Amino acid sequence: DMDMTPYEHLGGEAVLKEMVTNFYGFVKQDEVLAPLFPDDLTETARKQIQFLTQFLGGPSLYTQEHGHPMLRARHMPFPITNRHAKAWLGCMEKAMDSVSLQGPLRDFIISRLTMTAYHMVNTSDDSH
Ligand code: HEM
């Protein structure tokens, strides 16, 4: 098991696709996040699957199609606060529940996503 990537450990493409699809279902229902996103999340989900595949050690699908992720720069058009980061992570926790992702692998992925999410914050607000 020690030679497996987090991507493989998670269950590869099938589980990642299900998790990301469910994630955007939760985003759509989230009153903090929904206003920032387009109505049709098909393309958003497709890019996120590509990104998380490489983020978790799988093939570099995102970079192959879109170049360097530059995630903070790509998020600059959207005003993202601590509240958004917290809500984003809450939706991801629910998506992880939906595929029964538990234990050290979940903790590892959440800790990396937490750093990334707060790195996207580009607008200050009063809530933490
Ligand atoms: C794109 C919001 C965090 C990865 C987007 C888009 C929005 C958004 C509004 C554009 C959607 C579209 O027009 O299709 C947010 C908010 C976050 C957040 C509010 C809260 C902190 C993250 C994190 C990651 C991430 C933590 C990575 C783990 C991406 C990717 C894209 C994207 C890969 C597609 C970029 C592209 O256009 O190629 N995000 N995001 N986001 N986000 Fe986030």
mmCIF file of C-alpha atoms and ligand atoms in Angstrom:
data_model
loop_
_atom_site.group_PDB
_atom_site.id
_atom_site.type_symbol
_atom_site.label_atom_id
_atom_site.label_comp_id
_atom_site.label_asym_id
_atom_site.label_seq_id
_atom_site.Cartn_x
_atom_site.Cartn_y
_atom_site.Cartn_z
ATOM 1 C CA ASP A 1 0.000 0.000 0.000
ATOM 2 C CA MET A 2 2.890 2.356 0.611
ATOM 3 C CA ASP A 3 3.575 2.662 -3.131
ATOM 4 C CA MET A 4 -0.004 3.779 -3.890
ATOM 5 C CA THR A 5 -0.810 7.410 -4.543
ATOM 6 C CA PRO A 6 -3.643 9.072 -2.570
ATOM 7 C CA TYR A 7 -5.533 9.050 -5.909
ATOM 8 C CA GLU A 8 -5.266 5.259 -6.169
ATOM 9 C CA HIS A 9 -5.963 4.834 -2.475
ATOM 10 C CA LEU A 10 -9.180 6.825 -2.837
ATOM 11 C CA GLY A 11 -10.417 4.492 -5.564
ATOM 12 C CA GLY A 12 -9.204 6.336 -8.651
ATOM 13 C CA GLU A 13 -11.356 7.936 -11.329
ATOM 14 C CA ALA A 14 -14.707 6.373 -10.392
ATOM 15 C CA VAL A 15 -14.694 7.469 -6.752
ATOM 16 C CA LEU A 16 -13.197 10.897 -7.496
ATOM 17 C CA LYS A 17 -15.892 11.565 -10.137
ATOM 18 C CA GLU A 18 -18.650 10.593 -7.749
ATOM 19 C CA MET A 19 -17.191 12.703 -4.948
ATOM 20 C CA VAL A 20 -16.756 15.801 -7.129
ATOM 21 C CA THR A 21 -20.223 15.446 -8.672
ATOM 22 C CA ASN A 22 -21.737 15.254 -5.194
ATOM 23 C CA PHE A 23 -19.548 18.177 -4.063
ATOM 24 C CA TYR A 24 -21.057 20.481 -6.705
ATOM 25 C CA GLY A 25 -24.533 19.267 -5.743
ATOM 26 C CA PHE A 26 -23.799 20.593 -2.248
ATOM 27 C CA VAL A 27 -22.264 23.807 -3.651
ATOM 28 C CA LYS A 28 -25.484 24.460 -5.583
ATOM 29 C CA GLN A 29 -27.484 24.200 -2.343
ATOM 30 C CA ASP A 30 -25.079 26.365 -0.330
ATOM 31 C CA GLU A 31 -26.319 29.932 0.049
ATOM 32 C CA VAL A 32 -22.791 31.309 0.592
ATOM 33 C CA LEU A 33 -21.174 29.559 -2.393
ATOM 34 C CA ALA A 34 -23.925 29.215 -4.999
ATOM 35 C CA PRO A 35 -23.982 32.919 -6.032
ATOM 36 C CA LEU A 36 -20.324 32.722 -7.162
ATOM 37 C CA PHE A 37 -20.803 29.761 -9.504
ATOM 38 C CA PRO A 38 -22.403 29.432 -12.958
ATOM 39 C CA ASP A 39 -25.800 27.701 -13.183
ATOM 40 C CA ASP A 40 -24.366 24.874 -15.242
ATOM 41 C CA LEU A 41 -21.582 23.232 -13.263
ATOM 42 C CA THR A 42 -20.745 20.541 -15.823
ATOM 43 C CA GLU A 43 -17.549 22.195 -17.029
ATOM 44 C CA THR A 44 -16.582 23.341 -13.516
ATOM 45 C CA ALA A 45 -16.880 19.751 -12.275
ATOM 46 C CA ARG A 46 -14.909 18.410 -15.225
ATOM 47 C CA LYS A 47 -12.003 20.775 -14.483
ATOM 48 C CA GLN A 48 -12.145 20.020 -10.758
ATOM 49 C CA ILE A 49 -11.935 16.265 -11.457
ATOM 50 C CA GLN A 50 -8.879 16.940 -13.627
ATOM 51 C CA PHE A 51 -7.315 19.136 -10.956
ATOM 52 C CA LEU A 52 -7.930 16.831 -8.005
ATOM 53 C CA THR A 53 -6.637 13.856 -10.007
ATOM 54 C CA GLN A 54 -3.215 15.479 -10.246
ATOM 55 C CA PHE A 55 -3.423 17.084 -6.769
ATOM 56 C CA LEU A 56 -3.763 13.547 -5.365
ATOM 57 C CA GLY A 57 -0.885 12.097 -7.356
ATOM 58 C CA GLY A 58 -2.744 10.751 -10.393
ATOM 59 C CA PRO A 59 -2.096 11.711 -14.021
ATOM 60 C CA SER A 60 -1.586 15.447 -14.749
ATOM 61 C CA LEU A 61 -4.932 15.852 -16.488
ATOM 62 C CA TYR A 62 -5.504 19.486 -15.541
ATOM 63 C CA THR A 63 -2.078 20.718 -16.651
ATOM 64 C CA GLN A 64 -2.248 18.737 -19.905
ATOM 65 C CA GLU A 65 -5.375 20.628 -20.962
ATOM 66 C CA HIS A 66 -5.116 24.012 -19.194
ATOM 67 C CA GLY A 67 -1.456 24.552 -18.315
ATOM 68 C CA HIS A 68 -0.156 25.470 -14.862
ATOM 69 C CA PRO A 69 -3.076 25.569 -12.403
ATOM 70 C CA MET A 70 -2.204 29.036 -10.944
ATOM 71 C CA LEU A 71 -5.248 28.492 -8.765
ATOM 72 C CA ARG A 72 -5.047 31.714 -6.788
ATOM 73 C CA ALA A 73 -4.832 33.762 -9.985
ATOM 74 C CA ARG A 74 -7.731 31.850 -11.555
ATOM 75 C CA HIS A 75 -9.862 32.636 -8.501
ATOM 76 C CA MET A 76 -9.103 36.367 -8.459
ATOM 77 C CA PRO A 77 -12.215 37.276 -10.530
ATOM 78 C CA PHE A 78 -14.327 36.005 -7.614
ATOM 79 C CA PRO A 79 -14.442 37.731 -4.215
ATOM 80 C CA ILE A 80 -13.518 34.875 -1.857
ATOM 81 C CA THR A 81 -13.671 35.366 1.915
ATOM 82 C CA ASN A 82 -12.860 33.132 4.891
ATOM 83 C CA ARG A 83 -16.577 32.367 4.964
ATOM 84 C CA HIS A 84 -16.392 30.992 1.419
ATOM 85 C CA ALA A 85 -13.348 28.862 2.264
ATOM 86 C CA LYS A 86 -15.140 27.415 5.281
ATOM 87 C CA ALA A 87 -18.294 26.730 3.243
ATOM 88 C CA TRP A 88 -16.225 25.134 0.425
ATOM 89 C CA LEU A 89 -14.558 22.796 2.924
ATOM 90 C CA GLY A 90 -17.949 21.995 4.489
ATOM 91 C CA CYS A 91 -19.279 20.900 1.078
ATOM 92 C CA MET A 92 -16.152 18.794 0.557
ATOM 93 C CA GLU A 93 -16.644 17.117 3.958
ATOM 94 C CA LYS A 94 -20.213 16.219 2.945
ATOM 95 C CA ALA A 95 -18.966 14.920 -0.425
ATOM 96 C CA MET A 96 -16.412 12.771 1.406
ATOM 97 C CA ASP A 97 -19.196 11.430 3.637
ATOM 98 C CA SER A 98 -21.180 10.589 0.485
ATOM 99 C CA VAL A 99 -18.446 8.229 -0.751
ATOM 100 C CA SER A 100 -17.667 6.975 2.786
ATOM 101 C CA LEU A 101 -14.146 8.364 2.729
ATOM 102 C CA GLN A 102 -12.820 8.055 6.262
ATOM 103 C CA GLY A 103 -9.658 7.690 8.288
ATOM 104 C CA PRO A 104 -6.107 8.892 7.674
ATOM 105 C CA LEU A 105 -6.585 9.309 3.909
ATOM 106 C CA ARG A 106 -9.531 11.658 4.507
ATOM 107 C CA ASP A 107 -7.595 13.599 7.155
ATOM 108 C CA PHE A 108 -4.616 13.939 4.811
ATOM 109 C CA ILE A 109 -6.745 15.179 1.893
ATOM 110 C CA ILE A 110 -8.723 17.580 4.101
ATOM 111 C CA SER A 111 -5.555 19.081 5.562
ATOM 112 C CA ARG A 112 -4.154 19.746 2.086
ATOM 113 C CA LEU A 113 -7.471 21.139 0.810
ATOM 114 C CA THR A 114 -7.756 23.360 3.888
ATOM 115 C CA MET A 115 -4.436 25.016 3.087
ATOM 116 C CA THR A 116 -5.450 25.435 -0.562
ATOM 117 C CA ALA A 117 -8.915 26.804 0.275
ATOM 118 C CA TYR A 118 -7.594 29.499 2.640
ATOM 119 C CA HIS A 119 -4.905 30.346 0.093
ATOM 120 C CA MET A 120 -7.757 31.317 -2.308
ATOM 121 C CA VAL A 121 -9.068 33.976 0.088
ATOM 122 C CA ASN A 122 -8.601 37.312 -1.672
ATOM 123 C CA THR A 123 -11.151 39.556 0.039
ATOM 124 C CA SER A 124 -11.373 40.361 3.737
ATOM 125 C CA ASP A 125 -14.476 40.063 5.827
ATOM 126 C CA ASP A 126 -15.286 40.149 9.521
ATOM 127 C CA SER A 127 -16.279 36.530 9.989
ATOM 128 C CA HIS A 128 -14.031 33.647 10.806
HETATM 129 C C1 HEM B 1 -12.919 27.320 -10.334
HETATM 130 C C2 HEM B 1 -14.824 29.236 -6.347
HETATM 131 C C3 HEM B 1 -11.633 26.834 -3.631
HETATM 132 C C4 HEM B 1 -10.146 24.480 -7.574
HETATM 133 C C5 HEM B 1 -13.695 28.050 -9.477
HETATM 134 C C6 HEM B 1 -14.740 28.952 -9.894
HETATM 135 C C7 HEM B 1 -15.268 29.493 -8.780
HETATM 136 C C8 HEM B 1 -14.563 28.935 -7.656
HETATM 137 C C9 HEM B 1 -16.409 30.501 -8.690
HETATM 138 C C10 HEM B 1 -15.151 29.220 -11.355
HETATM 139 C C11 HEM B 1 -16.212 28.219 -11.759
HETATM 140 C C12 HEM B 1 -16.543 28.317 -13.220
HETATM 141 O O1 HEM B 1 -16.720 29.428 -13.727
HETATM 142 O O2 HEM B 1 -16.608 27.268 -13.867
HETATM 143 C C13 HEM B 1 -14.102 28.765 -5.263
HETATM 144 C C14 HEM B 1 -14.323 29.179 -3.894
HETATM 145 C C15 HEM B 1 -13.418 28.533 -3.132
HETATM 146 C C16 HEM B 1 -12.625 27.688 -4.020
HETATM 147 C C17 HEM B 1 -15.390 30.156 -3.415
HETATM 148 C C18 HEM B 1 -13.272 28.684 -1.648
HETATM 149 C C19 HEM B 1 -12.096 28.793 -1.063
HETATM 150 C C20 HEM B 1 -10.979 25.944 -4.457
HETATM 151 C C21 HEM B 1 -10.034 24.955 -4.026
HETATM 152 C C22 HEM B 1 -9.619 24.310 -5.143
HETATM 153 C C23 HEM B 1 -10.307 24.877 -6.269
HETATM 154 C C24 HEM B 1 -9.631 24.694 -2.576
HETATM 155 C C25 HEM B 1 -8.654 23.175 -5.295
HETATM 156 C C26 HEM B 1 -8.559 22.200 -4.447
HETATM 157 C C27 HEM B 1 -10.748 25.072 -8.657
HETATM 158 C C28 HEM B 1 -10.457 24.710 -10.032
HETATM 159 C C29 HEM B 1 -11.243 25.541 -10.832
HETATM 160 C C30 HEM B 1 -12.008 26.377 -9.927
HETATM 161 C C31 HEM B 1 -9.476 23.650 -10.511
HETATM 162 C C32 HEM B 1 -11.285 25.592 -12.369
HETATM 163 C C33 HEM B 1 -10.253 26.618 -12.827
HETATM 164 C C34 HEM B 1 -10.308 26.794 -14.327
HETATM 165 O O3 HEM B 1 -11.111 27.609 -14.809
HETATM 166 O O4 HEM B 1 -9.555 26.117 -15.031
HETATM 167 N N1 HEM B 1 -13.613 28.054 -8.118
HETATM 168 N N2 HEM B 1 -13.086 27.869 -5.303
HETATM 169 N N3 HEM B 1 -11.125 25.865 -5.823
HETATM 170 N N4 HEM B 1 -11.673 26.062 -8.636
HETATM 171 FE FE1 HEM B 1 -12.364 26.976 -6.990
#
